[in-house]
XYZ file of C-alpha atoms in Angstrom:
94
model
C -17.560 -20.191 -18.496
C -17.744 -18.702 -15.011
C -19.828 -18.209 -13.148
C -19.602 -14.628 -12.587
C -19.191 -13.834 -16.662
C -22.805 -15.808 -16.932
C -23.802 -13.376 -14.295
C -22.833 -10.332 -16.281
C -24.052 -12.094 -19.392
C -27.424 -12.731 -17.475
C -27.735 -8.947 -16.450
C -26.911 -7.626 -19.897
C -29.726 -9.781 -21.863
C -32.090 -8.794 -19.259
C -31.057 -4.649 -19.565
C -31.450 -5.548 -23.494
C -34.958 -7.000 -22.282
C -34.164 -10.648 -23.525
C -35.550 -11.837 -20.807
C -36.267 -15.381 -22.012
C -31.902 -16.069 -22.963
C -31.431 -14.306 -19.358
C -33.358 -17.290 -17.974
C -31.282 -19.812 -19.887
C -28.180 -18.098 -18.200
C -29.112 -18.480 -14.855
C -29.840 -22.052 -15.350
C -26.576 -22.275 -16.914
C -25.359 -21.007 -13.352
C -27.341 -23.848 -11.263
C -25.764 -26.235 -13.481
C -22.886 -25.400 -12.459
C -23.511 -24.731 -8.708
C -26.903 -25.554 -7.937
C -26.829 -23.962 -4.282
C -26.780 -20.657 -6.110
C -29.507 -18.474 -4.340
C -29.580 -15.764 -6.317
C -29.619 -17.528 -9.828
C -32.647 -19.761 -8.417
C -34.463 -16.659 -7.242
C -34.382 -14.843 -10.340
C -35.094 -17.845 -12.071
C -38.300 -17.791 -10.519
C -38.467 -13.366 -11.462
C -38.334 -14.565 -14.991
C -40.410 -17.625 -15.061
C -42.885 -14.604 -12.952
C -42.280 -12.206 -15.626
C -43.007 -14.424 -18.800
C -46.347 -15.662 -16.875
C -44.962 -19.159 -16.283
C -46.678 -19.551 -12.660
C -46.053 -23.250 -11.595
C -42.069 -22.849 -13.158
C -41.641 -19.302 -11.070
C -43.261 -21.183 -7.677
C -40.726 -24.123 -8.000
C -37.953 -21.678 -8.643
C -39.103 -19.625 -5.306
C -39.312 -23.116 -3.100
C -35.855 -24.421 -4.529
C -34.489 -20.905 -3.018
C -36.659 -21.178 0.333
C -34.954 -24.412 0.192
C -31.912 -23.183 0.323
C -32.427 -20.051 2.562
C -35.396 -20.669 4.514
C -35.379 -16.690 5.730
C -35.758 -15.817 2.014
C -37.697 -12.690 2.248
C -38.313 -12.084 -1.079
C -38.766 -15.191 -2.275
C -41.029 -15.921 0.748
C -43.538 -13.601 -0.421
C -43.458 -14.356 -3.964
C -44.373 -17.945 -2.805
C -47.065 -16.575 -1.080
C -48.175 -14.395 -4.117
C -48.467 -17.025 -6.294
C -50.065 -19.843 -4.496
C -52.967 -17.291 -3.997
C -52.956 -16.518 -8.029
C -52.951 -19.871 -8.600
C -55.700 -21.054 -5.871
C -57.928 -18.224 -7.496
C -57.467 -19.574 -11.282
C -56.652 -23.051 -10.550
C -55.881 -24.872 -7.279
C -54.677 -28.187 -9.934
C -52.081 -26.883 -11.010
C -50.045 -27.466 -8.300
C -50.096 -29.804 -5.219
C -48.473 -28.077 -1.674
């Protein structure tokens, strides 16, 4: 499948509010290109919706990785290490 029909796919599930088979899309799409900035970013908007906090931060870095001048993934990073240094500065390691 393409890439741009798992995009649509991806976009429908999440209008339907399936947001958990959206996810599973858009890591369909990094397996096939794993450069893909905008499938790693909302990777990290989903893992961040469904509460998954250490999952949504990696998701953020991969696409700062990628884009360093990532604004909106930038501030989510931010966003979430202070979450996580206010409930629990183990769970991750920066």
């Amino acid at each position: 499948m393409s890439i741009e029909n798992l995009l649509i796919e991806a976009d429908q599930l999440l209008k339907a509010g399936d947001a958990r088979a959206a996810l599973e899309k858009y890591k369909e799409i990094v397996g096939i290109d794993e450069k893909h900035i905008d499938a790693h970013f909302m990777i990290g908007e989903l893992h961040h919706q469904l509460g998954e906090l250490p999952a949504a931060l990696s998701a953020y870095l991969i696409t700062t990785d990628l884009q360093p001048d990532h604004k909106k993934a930038n501030v989510k990073i931010e966003m979430i290490k202070s979450i996580m240094d206010f409930f629990n500065p183990d769970l991750y390691n920066p």
